[in-house]
mmCIF file of C-alpha atoms and ligand atoms in Angstrom:
data_model
loop_
_atom_site.group_PDB
_atom_site.id
_atom_site.type_symbol
_atom_site.label_atom_id
_atom_site.label_comp_id
_atom_site.label_asym_id
_atom_site.label_seq_id
_atom_site.Cartn_x
_atom_site.Cartn_y
_atom_site.Cartn_z
ATOM 1 C CA MET A 1 100.875 114.062 118.321
ATOM 2 C CA ASN A 2 97.564 114.748 116.384
ATOM 3 C CA ILE A 3 95.248 111.907 115.296
ATOM 4 C CA GLN A 4 92.733 113.308 113.315
ATOM 5 C CA GLU A 5 89.677 111.154 112.301
ATOM 6 C CA ASN A 6 87.893 110.115 108.762
ATOM 7 C CA ILE A 7 90.811 111.987 106.446
ATOM 8 C CA SER A 8 90.550 111.584 102.884
ATOM 9 C CA LEU A 9 93.894 109.973 101.221
ATOM 10 C CA LYS A 10 93.459 111.100 97.761
ATOM 11 C CA ALA A 11 96.088 113.691 98.235
ATOM 12 C CA TYR A 12 98.332 110.810 100.076
ATOM 13 C CA ASN A 13 98.240 108.183 97.165
ATOM 14 C CA THR A 14 99.496 109.033 93.630
ATOM 15 C CA PHE A 15 96.442 107.310 91.646
ATOM 16 C CA GLY A 16 94.498 109.898 93.793
ATOM 17 C CA ILE A 17 91.702 107.446 94.545
ATOM 18 C CA ALA A 18 89.186 108.878 97.314
ATOM 19 C CA LYS A 19 89.029 106.588 99.997
ATOM 20 C CA ASN A 20 89.114 107.398 103.746
ATOM 21 C CA ALA A 21 91.527 106.752 107.165
ATOM 22 C CA ARG A 22 89.297 106.076 110.194
ATOM 23 C CA PHE A 23 92.605 107.560 111.598
ATOM 24 C CA PHE A 24 95.336 109.957 110.938
ATOM 25 C CA VAL A 25 98.513 110.586 112.284
ATOM 26 C CA SER A 26 101.993 112.302 110.227
ATOM 27 C CA ILE A 27 104.629 111.537 112.636
ATOM 28 C CA LYS A 28 108.120 113.496 112.220
ATOM 29 C CA SER A 29 110.382 111.416 114.245
ATOM 30 C CA VAL A 30 111.552 107.770 115.409
ATOM 31 C CA ASP A 31 109.615 108.808 119.137
ATOM 32 C CA GLU A 32 105.938 109.812 117.695
ATOM 33 C CA LEU A 33 106.141 106.888 115.328
ATOM 34 C CA LYS A 34 106.761 105.198 118.794
ATOM 35 C CA GLU A 35 104.050 106.993 120.035
ATOM 36 C CA ALA A 36 101.815 105.998 117.273
ATOM 37 C CA LEU A 37 102.081 102.782 117.250
ATOM 38 C CA GLU A 38 102.073 102.020 121.322
ATOM 39 C CA TRP A 39 98.605 104.233 120.586
ATOM 40 C CA ALA A 40 97.388 101.472 117.789
ATOM 41 C CA LYS A 41 98.206 98.515 119.827
ATOM 42 C CA ILE A 42 95.837 100.381 122.688
ATOM 43 C CA GLN A 43 93.040 100.259 120.407
ATOM 44 C CA ASN A 44 93.938 96.833 119.073
ATOM 45 C CA ILE A 45 94.596 97.677 115.163
ATOM 46 C CA ASN A 46 97.148 97.059 113.147
ATOM 47 C CA PRO A 47 98.519 100.419 111.743
ATOM 48 C CA LEU A 48 98.987 101.381 107.832
ATOM 49 C CA ILE A 49 102.556 102.722 107.487
ATOM 50 C CA LEU A 50 102.141 104.633 104.506
ATOM 51 C CA GLY A 51 105.382 106.684 102.599
ATOM 52 C CA GLY A 52 104.946 108.363 99.579
ATOM 53 C CA GLY A 53 101.738 106.209 98.287
ATOM 54 C CA SER A 54 103.270 105.997 95.328
ATOM 55 C CA ASN A 55 103.127 102.250 95.263
ATOM 56 C CA ILE A 56 99.420 101.394 96.717
ATOM 57 C CA LEU A 57 96.168 101.265 94.746
ATOM 58 C CA LEU A 58 93.443 101.653 97.757
ATOM 59 C CA THR A 59 90.463 100.121 96.802
ATOM 60 C CA GLN A 60 88.387 100.297 99.932
ATOM 61 C CA ASN A 61 88.426 102.371 103.088
ATOM 62 C CA GLN A 62 90.981 102.106 105.436
ATOM 63 C CA GLU A 63 89.826 100.957 109.004
ATOM 64 C CA THR A 64 92.754 101.780 110.945
ATOM 65 C CA LEU A 65 95.087 103.785 111.900
ATOM 66 C CA VAL A 66 97.028 105.166 109.030
ATOM 67 C CA ILE A 67 100.595 107.073 109.346
ATOM 68 C CA LYS A 68 102.200 108.738 107.432
ATOM 69 C CA ILE A 69 106.241 108.897 107.627
ATOM 70 C CA GLU A 70 107.590 112.474 107.387
ATOM 71 C CA ILE A 71 111.152 111.995 108.902
ATOM 72 C CA GLN A 72 113.283 114.347 107.533
ATOM 73 C CA GLY A 73 117.060 114.775 107.063
ATOM 74 C CA ILE A 74 120.328 113.789 104.484
ATOM 75 C CA LYS A 75 123.462 113.757 106.370
ATOM 76 C CA VAL A 76 127.070 112.434 105.630
ATOM 77 C CA VAL A 77 127.603 110.072 108.470
ATOM 78 C CA GLN A 78 130.986 108.540 107.145
ATOM 79 C CA GLU A 79 133.638 109.077 104.453
ATOM 80 C CA ASN A 80 136.155 107.243 103.101
ATOM 81 C CA ASP A 81 138.568 107.765 99.666
ATOM 82 C CA GLY A 82 136.253 106.707 97.184
ATOM 83 C CA PHE A 83 132.831 107.558 99.125
ATOM 84 C CA TYR A 84 130.310 109.769 101.403
ATOM 85 C CA PHE A 85 128.258 107.461 103.323
ATOM 86 C CA VAL A 86 124.395 109.149 103.127
ATOM 87 C CA GLU A 87 122.118 108.878 106.234
ATOM 88 C CA VAL A 88 118.541 109.770 104.716
ATOM 89 C CA GLY A 89 114.915 110.469 106.947
ATOM 90 C CA ALA A 90 112.663 107.868 105.776
ATOM 91 C CA GLY A 91 110.164 111.102 105.105
ATOM 92 C CA VAL A 92 112.633 112.790 102.666
ATOM 93 C CA ASN A 93 111.644 112.902 98.666
ATOM 94 C CA TRP A 94 113.052 110.553 96.130
ATOM 95 C CA HIS A 95 113.699 112.811 93.944
ATOM 96 C CA GLN A 96 114.360 115.402 96.235
ATOM 97 C CA PHE A 97 117.130 113.105 97.776
ATOM 98 C CA VAL A 98 118.839 112.423 94.090
ATOM 99 C CA LEU A 99 119.017 116.747 93.725
ATOM 100 C CA THR A 100 120.502 116.923 96.872
ATOM 101 C CA SER A 101 122.539 114.653 95.355
ATOM 102 C CA ILE A 102 123.714 116.310 92.232
ATOM 103 C CA GLU A 103 124.670 119.249 93.705
ATOM 104 C CA ASN A 104 127.311 117.890 96.519
ATOM 105 C CA ASN A 105 128.684 116.106 93.564
ATOM 106 C CA TRP A 106 127.407 112.787 95.223
ATOM 107 C CA ALA A 107 127.398 110.046 92.725
ATOM 108 C CA GLY A 108 125.499 106.481 91.990
ATOM 109 C CA ILE A 109 121.721 107.750 92.022
ATOM 110 C CA GLU A 110 121.272 110.836 89.045
ATOM 111 C CA ASN A 111 119.840 107.744 86.760
ATOM 112 C CA LEU A 112 116.960 107.308 89.374
ATOM 113 C CA SER A 113 115.669 110.836 89.222
ATOM 114 C CA LEU A 114 111.892 111.995 89.366
ATOM 115 C CA ILE A 115 110.658 107.744 90.514
ATOM 116 C CA PRO A 116 108.312 109.266 92.956
ATOM 117 C CA GLY A 117 107.640 108.131 96.708
ATOM 118 C CA THR A 118 110.310 108.832 99.192
ATOM 119 C CA VAL A 119 112.970 107.272 100.578
ATOM 120 C CA GLY A 120 111.842 105.137 103.383
ATOM 121 C CA ALA A 121 109.893 103.049 100.663
ATOM 122 C CA SER A 122 112.484 103.038 98.078
ATOM 123 C CA PRO A 123 114.271 99.504 100.092
ATOM 124 C CA MET A 124 110.543 97.788 100.216
ATOM 125 C CA GLN A 125 110.742 97.064 96.400
ATOM 126 C CA ASN A 126 114.504 97.634 95.667
ATOM 127 C CA ILE A 127 113.342 101.068 92.978
ATOM 128 C CA GLY A 128 115.087 100.844 89.786
ATOM 129 C CA ALA A 129 115.464 102.662 87.046
ATOM 130 C CA TYR A 130 118.225 102.944 83.778
ATOM 131 C CA GLY A 131 119.940 100.085 84.595
ATOM 132 C CA ILE A 132 120.431 101.032 88.215
ATOM 133 C CA GLU A 133 119.233 99.555 91.077
ATOM 134 C CA ILE A 134 118.905 100.979 94.819
ATOM 135 C CA LYS A 135 120.650 97.832 95.930
ATOM 136 C CA ASP A 136 123.647 99.113 93.739
ATOM 137 C CA VAL A 137 124.741 102.309 96.224
ATOM 138 C CA PHE A 138 122.498 100.833 99.335
ATOM 139 C CA SER A 139 124.465 100.546 102.754
ATOM 140 C CA SER A 140 122.129 99.863 105.467
ATOM 141 C CA LEU A 141 118.742 100.830 107.073
ATOM 142 C CA LYS A 142 116.992 101.449 110.689
ATOM 143 C CA ALA A 143 114.172 100.087 110.863
ATOM 144 C CA LEU A 144 111.565 99.984 113.723
ATOM 145 C CA ASN A 145 110.533 96.303 114.953
ATOM 146 C CA ARG A 146 106.308 97.043 115.511
ATOM 147 C CA ASP A 147 106.260 94.661 118.335
ATOM 148 C CA THR A 148 109.629 95.338 120.610
ATOM 149 C CA LEU A 149 109.721 98.948 119.067
ATOM 150 C CA THR A 150 113.123 98.672 119.163
ATOM 151 C CA LEU A 151 115.674 99.867 116.193
ATOM 152 C CA GLN A 152 117.276 97.797 114.526
ATOM 153 C CA GLU A 153 120.035 98.274 111.286
ATOM 154 C CA PHE A 154 120.161 95.759 108.359
ATOM 155 C CA ASN A 155 122.505 95.713 105.775
ATOM 156 C CA ALA A 156 122.399 94.815 102.242
ATOM 157 C CA GLY A 157 122.378 91.024 102.721
ATOM 158 C CA GLN A 158 120.257 90.980 105.258
ATOM 159 C CA CYS A 159 117.922 92.899 103.329
ATOM 160 C CA LYS A 160 117.775 90.138 100.646
ATOM 161 C CA PHE A 161 117.437 92.678 97.525
ATOM 162 C CA GLY A 162 115.895 91.397 94.435
ATOM 163 C CA TYR A 163 114.339 92.957 90.656
ATOM 164 C CA ARG A 164 112.056 94.986 92.807
ATOM 165 C CA GLU A 165 111.949 92.901 95.468
ATOM 166 C CA SER A 166 113.334 92.542 99.372
ATOM 167 C CA ILE A 167 112.749 90.509 102.759
ATOM 168 C CA PHE A 168 109.937 93.680 103.794
ATOM 169 C CA LYS A 169 107.811 92.190 101.415
ATOM 170 C CA HIS A 170 107.694 88.832 102.210
ATOM 171 C CA GLU A 171 109.433 87.281 105.799
ATOM 172 C CA LEU A 172 109.276 91.056 107.363
ATOM 173 C CA LYS A 173 106.013 92.226 105.828
ATOM 174 C CA ASP A 174 104.326 94.472 108.435
ATOM 175 C CA LYS A 175 106.693 93.752 110.827
ATOM 176 C CA TYR A 176 108.790 96.554 110.385
ATOM 177 C CA VAL A 177 108.898 100.915 109.478
ATOM 178 C CA ILE A 178 112.035 101.923 108.032
ATOM 179 C CA CYS A 179 113.232 105.007 109.792
ATOM 180 C CA SER A 180 116.327 106.319 107.556
ATOM 181 C CA VAL A 181 118.425 104.712 104.693
ATOM 182 C CA VAL A 182 122.276 104.904 104.316
ATOM 183 C CA PHE A 183 123.250 105.496 100.731
ATOM 184 C CA ARG A 184 126.831 104.612 100.124
ATOM 185 C CA LEU A 185 127.700 107.481 97.407
ATOM 186 C CA SER A 186 130.416 107.550 95.143
ATOM 187 C CA LYS A 187 133.291 110.845 94.945
ATOM 188 C CA GLU A 188 134.250 109.437 91.565
ATOM 189 C CA PRO A 189 131.360 109.162 89.247
ATOM 190 C CA LYS A 190 130.596 105.968 86.791
ATOM 191 C CA PHE A 191 128.388 107.187 84.250
ATOM 192 C CA HIS A 192 125.372 104.658 83.232
ATOM 193 C CA THR A 193 124.142 105.795 79.481
ATOM 194 C CA GLU A 194 123.709 102.387 78.122
ATOM 195 C CA TYR A 195 120.659 101.814 78.536
ATOM 196 C CA GLY A 196 117.594 102.650 76.821
ATOM 197 C CA ALA A 197 117.525 106.065 75.072
ATOM 198 C CA ILE A 198 120.221 108.085 77.562
ATOM 199 C CA LYS A 199 122.774 107.814 75.022
ATOM 200 C CA GLU A 200 121.069 109.258 71.921
ATOM 201 C CA THR A 201 119.144 112.015 74.538
ATOM 202 C CA LEU A 202 122.338 113.169 75.444
ATOM 203 C CA GLU A 203 123.719 113.374 71.713
ATOM 204 C CA ALA A 204 119.914 115.143 71.016
ATOM 205 C CA SER A 205 120.771 118.128 73.573
ATOM 206 C CA GLY A 206 124.466 118.211 72.417
ATOM 207 C CA ILE A 207 126.024 117.472 75.210
ATOM 208 C CA LYS A 208 129.672 117.120 75.355
ATOM 209 C CA GLU A 209 130.693 116.197 78.939
ATOM 210 C CA LEU A 210 128.380 113.674 80.618
ATOM 211 C CA SER A 211 127.809 114.904 84.321
ATOM 212 C CA LEU A 212 126.017 114.006 86.883
ATOM 213 C CA LYS A 213 122.957 116.665 86.258
ATOM 214 C CA ALA A 214 123.532 115.514 82.721
ATOM 215 C CA ILE A 215 122.336 112.254 82.923
ATOM 216 C CA SER A 216 119.782 112.977 85.187
ATOM 217 C CA ASP A 217 118.065 116.051 83.063
ATOM 218 C CA ALA A 218 118.540 113.340 80.276
ATOM 219 C CA VAL A 219 116.183 110.859 82.653
ATOM 220 C CA ILE A 220 114.025 113.668 83.641
ATOM 221 C CA HIS A 221 113.645 114.125 79.955
ATOM 222 C CA ILE A 222 112.758 110.524 79.126
ATOM 223 C CA ARG A 223 110.513 109.924 81.318
ATOM 224 C CA GLN A 224 108.285 112.886 80.948
ATOM 225 C CA SER A 225 108.183 111.829 77.728
ATOM 226 C CA LYS A 226 106.192 108.690 78.466
ATOM 227 C CA LEU A 227 105.259 108.504 82.062
ATOM 228 C CA PRO A 228 102.436 110.529 82.866
ATOM 229 C CA ASP A 229 103.001 112.968 86.048
ATOM 230 C CA PRO A 230 100.848 112.042 88.875
ATOM 231 C CA LYS A 231 99.704 115.772 89.777
ATOM 232 C CA GLU A 232 98.026 115.493 86.328
ATOM 233 C CA ILE A 233 97.021 112.256 85.874
ATOM 234 C CA GLY A 234 96.766 110.203 88.420
ATOM 235 C CA ASN A 235 99.098 106.395 88.619
ATOM 236 C CA SER A 236 101.437 104.664 90.146
ATOM 237 C CA GLY A 237 104.277 104.221 87.729
ATOM 238 C CA SER A 238 104.847 100.590 86.173
ATOM 239 C CA PHE A 239 102.027 98.643 87.485
ATOM 240 C CA PHE A 240 103.586 95.310 86.467
ATOM 241 C CA LYS A 241 106.670 93.943 86.814
ATOM 242 C CA ASN A 242 108.455 92.391 83.779
ATOM 243 C CA PRO A 243 108.039 88.840 83.531
ATOM 244 C CA THR A 244 111.175 86.317 83.099
ATOM 245 C CA ILE A 245 110.441 82.847 80.960
ATOM 246 C CA SER A 246 112.289 80.323 80.287
ATOM 247 C CA LYS A 247 114.264 80.172 77.325
ATOM 248 C CA GLU A 248 112.386 76.883 75.912
ATOM 249 C CA HIS A 249 108.821 79.219 76.270
ATOM 250 C CA PHE A 250 110.425 82.086 74.407
ATOM 251 C CA SER A 251 111.753 80.132 71.438
ATOM 252 C CA VAL A 252 108.058 78.814 70.984
ATOM 253 C CA LEU A 253 107.068 82.949 71.206
ATOM 254 C CA GLN A 254 110.022 84.201 69.080
ATOM 255 C CA ASN A 255 108.489 81.455 66.211
ATOM 256 C CA GLU A 256 104.529 83.396 66.500
ATOM 257 C CA ASN A 257 106.028 86.542 67.301
ATOM 258 C CA PRO A 258 109.813 86.801 65.359
ATOM 259 C CA SER A 259 109.340 90.832 66.975
ATOM 260 C CA ILE A 260 108.853 89.733 70.584
ATOM 261 C CA PRO A 261 111.903 91.753 72.579
ATOM 262 C CA GLY A 262 113.447 89.427 75.361
ATOM 263 C CA PHE A 263 116.776 90.497 77.996
ATOM 264 C CA PRO A 264 118.599 86.784 79.249
ATOM 265 C CA ASN A 265 119.027 87.417 82.961
ATOM 266 C CA ALA A 266 120.456 84.528 85.523
ATOM 267 C CA GLU A 267 116.852 82.693 85.420
ATOM 268 C CA GLY A 268 115.503 83.036 81.630
ATOM 269 C CA ILE A 269 114.672 85.774 79.328
ATOM 270 C CA LYS A 270 113.096 88.908 81.114
ATOM 271 C CA VAL A 271 110.273 90.151 78.569
ATOM 272 C CA PRO A 272 109.078 93.658 79.090
ATOM 273 C CA ALA A 273 105.364 93.539 79.850
ATOM 274 C CA ALA A 274 104.924 96.841 78.326
ATOM 275 C CA TRP A 275 105.434 94.572 74.996
ATOM 276 C CA LEU A 276 102.546 91.785 75.757
ATOM 277 C CA ILE A 277 100.166 94.641 77.166
ATOM 278 C CA GLU A 278 100.869 96.341 73.507
ATOM 279 C CA GLN A 279 100.087 93.360 71.619
ATOM 280 C CA CYS A 280 96.725 92.533 73.664
ATOM 281 C CA GLY A 281 95.200 95.562 72.125
ATOM 282 C CA TRP A 282 95.242 97.986 75.710
ATOM 283 C CA LYS A 283 97.542 100.608 74.691
ATOM 284 C CA GLY A 284 95.751 103.860 75.013
ATOM 285 C CA GLN A 285 92.578 102.230 75.750
ATOM 286 C CA ARG A 286 89.986 104.294 77.880
ATOM 287 C CA PHE A 287 87.586 102.729 79.951
ATOM 288 C CA GLY A 288 85.664 105.886 81.185
ATOM 289 C CA GLU A 289 87.447 106.995 84.607
ATOM 290 C CA ILE A 290 90.651 104.948 84.432
ATOM 291 C CA GLY A 291 92.507 103.847 81.465
ATOM 292 C CA VAL A 292 95.931 102.150 80.120
ATOM 293 C CA HIS A 293 98.337 105.095 79.190
ATOM 294 C CA ALA A 294 98.994 106.099 75.587
ATOM 295 C CA LYS A 295 102.695 106.050 75.610
ATOM 296 C CA GLN A 296 103.509 103.621 78.695
ATOM 297 C CA PRO A 297 101.042 100.665 78.523
ATOM 298 C CA LEU A 298 102.599 99.695 81.420
ATOM 299 C CA VAL A 299 101.146 102.184 83.327
ATOM 300 C CA LEU A 300 97.772 102.127 84.247
ATOM 301 C CA VAL A 301 96.254 105.672 85.092
ATOM 302 C CA ASN A 302 92.927 107.526 87.046
ATOM 303 C CA TYR A 303 91.929 110.510 84.804
ATOM 304 C CA GLY A 304 90.349 112.394 88.187
ATOM 305 C CA GLU A 305 87.199 110.420 89.811
ATOM 306 C CA GLY A 306 88.273 106.258 89.335
ATOM 307 C CA ASP A 307 88.196 104.038 91.902
ATOM 308 C CA GLY A 308 90.967 101.393 92.772
ATOM 309 C CA ASN A 309 88.428 98.086 92.357
ATOM 310 C CA GLU A 310 87.892 99.441 88.963
ATOM 311 C CA ILE A 311 91.377 99.584 88.489
ATOM 312 C CA LYS A 312 92.037 96.170 90.491
ATOM 313 C CA ASN A 313 89.255 94.401 87.465
ATOM 314 C CA LEU A 314 91.409 96.150 84.441
ATOM 315 C CA ALA A 315 94.593 94.608 85.930
ATOM 316 C CA THR A 316 92.918 91.129 86.090
ATOM 317 C CA ARG A 317 91.722 91.227 82.639
ATOM 318 C CA ILE A 318 95.120 92.340 81.320
ATOM 319 C CA GLN A 319 96.564 89.438 83.525
ATOM 320 C CA GLN A 320 93.898 87.287 82.099
ATOM 321 C CA SER A 321 94.736 88.485 78.329
ATOM 322 C CA VAL A 322 98.610 88.472 78.241
ATOM 323 C CA LEU A 323 98.300 84.799 79.950
ATOM 324 C CA GLU A 324 95.826 83.547 77.232
ATOM 325 C CA ARG A 325 97.152 84.875 74.264
ATOM 326 C CA PHE A 326 101.071 84.469 75.348
ATOM 327 C CA GLY A 327 100.957 81.635 78.131
ATOM 328 C CA ILE A 328 102.653 84.073 80.772
ATOM 329 C CA THR A 329 101.599 85.510 84.192
ATOM 330 C CA ILE A 330 102.167 89.025 84.962
ATOM 331 C CA HIS A 331 102.247 90.338 88.223
ATOM 332 C CA PRO A 332 101.289 93.536 89.562
ATOM 333 C CA GLU A 333 104.157 95.859 91.357
ATOM 334 C CA VAL A 334 101.496 97.943 92.712
ATOM 335 C CA ASN A 335 100.512 96.930 96.646
ATOM 336 C CA PHE A 336 96.420 96.665 96.591
ATOM 337 C CA LEU A 337 95.233 97.953 100.026
HETATM 338 N N1 LIG B 1 107.883 98.230 75.000
HETATM 339 C C1 LIG B 1 106.656 98.699 74.099
HETATM 340 N N2 LIG B 1 105.520 99.312 74.112
HETATM 341 C C2 LIG B 1 105.233 100.713 74.616
HETATM 342 C C3 LIG B 1 106.486 100.641 75.670
HETATM 343 C C4 LIG B 1 107.424 99.877 75.816
HETATM 344 O O1 LIG B 1 106.657 97.354 73.992
HETATM 345 O O2 LIG B 1 104.939 101.049 74.454
HETATM 346 C C5 LIG B 1 108.506 98.130 75.298
HETATM 347 C C6 LIG B 1 109.849 97.879 73.988
HETATM 348 O O3 LIG B 1 110.248 96.594 73.878
HETATM 349 C C7 LIG B 1 110.838 99.088 75.508
HETATM 350 C C8 LIG B 1 110.567 97.754 76.726
HETATM 351 O O4 LIG B 1 108.711 97.772 76.465
HETATM 352 O O5 LIG B 1 112.144 98.605 74.593
HETATM 353 C C9 LIG B 1 111.211 98.085 77.612
HETATM 354 O O6 LIG B 1 110.491 99.318 77.893
HETATM 355 P P1 LIG B 1 110.853 100.921 79.211
HETATM 356 O O7 LIG B 1 112.326 101.038 78.453
HETATM 357 O O8 LIG B 1 109.923 101.727 78.697
HETATM 358 O O9 LIG B 1 111.150 99.942 80.002
HETATM 359 P P2 LIG B 1 109.940 99.277 81.163
HETATM 360 O O10 LIG B 1 110.756 97.601 81.008
HETATM 361 O O11 LIG B 1 108.459 98.963 80.491
HETATM 362 C C10 LIG B 1 111.199 98.909 83.366
HETATM 363 C C11 LIG B 1 110.794 99.948 84.724
HETATM 364 C C12 LIG B 1 110.381 101.425 84.910
HETATM 365 C C13 LIG B 1 111.906 102.029 84.562
HETATM 366 C C14 LIG B 1 112.067 101.868 83.179
HETATM 367 C C15 LIG B 1 113.136 102.471 82.706
HETATM 368 C C16 LIG B 1 109.746 97.782 85.614
HETATM 369 C C17 LIG B 1 108.387 97.122 85.981
HETATM 370 N N3 LIG B 1 109.409 99.117 85.373
HETATM 371 O O12 LIG B 1 109.980 99.808 83.013
HETATM 372 O O13 LIG B 1 109.989 101.674 86.711
HETATM 373 O O14 LIG B 1 111.457 103.335 84.852
HETATM 374 O O15 LIG B 1 112.333 100.111 83.093
HETATM 375 O O16 LIG B 1 114.529 101.422 83.515
HETATM 376 O O17 LIG B 1 110.706 97.611 85.446
HETATM 377 C C18 LIG B 1 108.510 101.884 87.796
HETATM 378 O O18 LIG B 1 108.997 101.209 88.313
HETATM 379 O O19 LIG B 1 107.481 102.317 88.588
HETATM 380 C C19 LIG B 1 108.985 101.987 86.755
HETATM 381 C C20 LIG B 1 108.227 103.565 85.961
#
């Protein structure tokens, strides 16, 4: 185990924020993870677990041990008539896993192409896009208990998945480190093209026969057309979650704003935060090194030298303006550290 000191985290968070870690270690196995956690216990510090760094906003130096999870491996561990059960190391890049699944004809995650981050982080917030969430293909995960240093298995029910939510963001926050995830991927694909612009994109590219690769390519095309590439402009994808409001509240807003989009769900009506933010005039606004993306206002960006606190303040101003104009509180999807 090679513990380094005073390491810049700029390359380890997709926002590209230049804050330091007092101590830093990459771990490639559960045994190395145990060793790192034991070391932190002796130093009496509470380590920070880092996956792909694609859902965090660094607002300060991390005066602790940052443990970067790099556990690799993609393996079919079980198979039945309909499904492959594929166990994937927490450190595997999510999109690399999607590409491997397409090459092997394992169906179910093609709509989740090009989401930044790692496999280990995917159940934390039940990542989702284009009509699919990982809970739809999730079988189980193995996580290390940070106190007892024992591996425990969680099934889907135990993870308490919700919209961008799981038990690991709430009751079990900072209690476990996800080490591997088993996905249930289909032998027979069920294509989901009904969401957003997938159908139109497939038609425009002249695709006659649907395939996992065709769907993945369409999703990649759509994402690239509106979401900034973190390698070019720092960002963390959607900064806020889409809020759900009551039907009554929605009708009042609809009277004043006939064009307001709304999607009914079990709790009420989901309203796109992107629309609310755009209406408040933020879309494409730049403030020095930070700003609101011009093609998708749900995404806040760092043009290079931006500071995490500036982004945090901008987020607060956006929240206030949406609350004042529409009476809706929008909550960040990104974790502030
Ligand atoms: N909209 C605007 N202005 C814009 C863009 C969008 O008003 O400039 C409105 C439109 O009404 C549009 C609606 O927002 O129909 C929805 O937009 P979009 O399809 O781009 O999706 P989203 O709700 O903004 C969510 C996820 C994304 C995911 C897309 C596609 C959340 C917080 N975000 O965004 O996830 O890629 O759907 O499924 O649920 C992420 O979590 O990091 C992420 C990128």
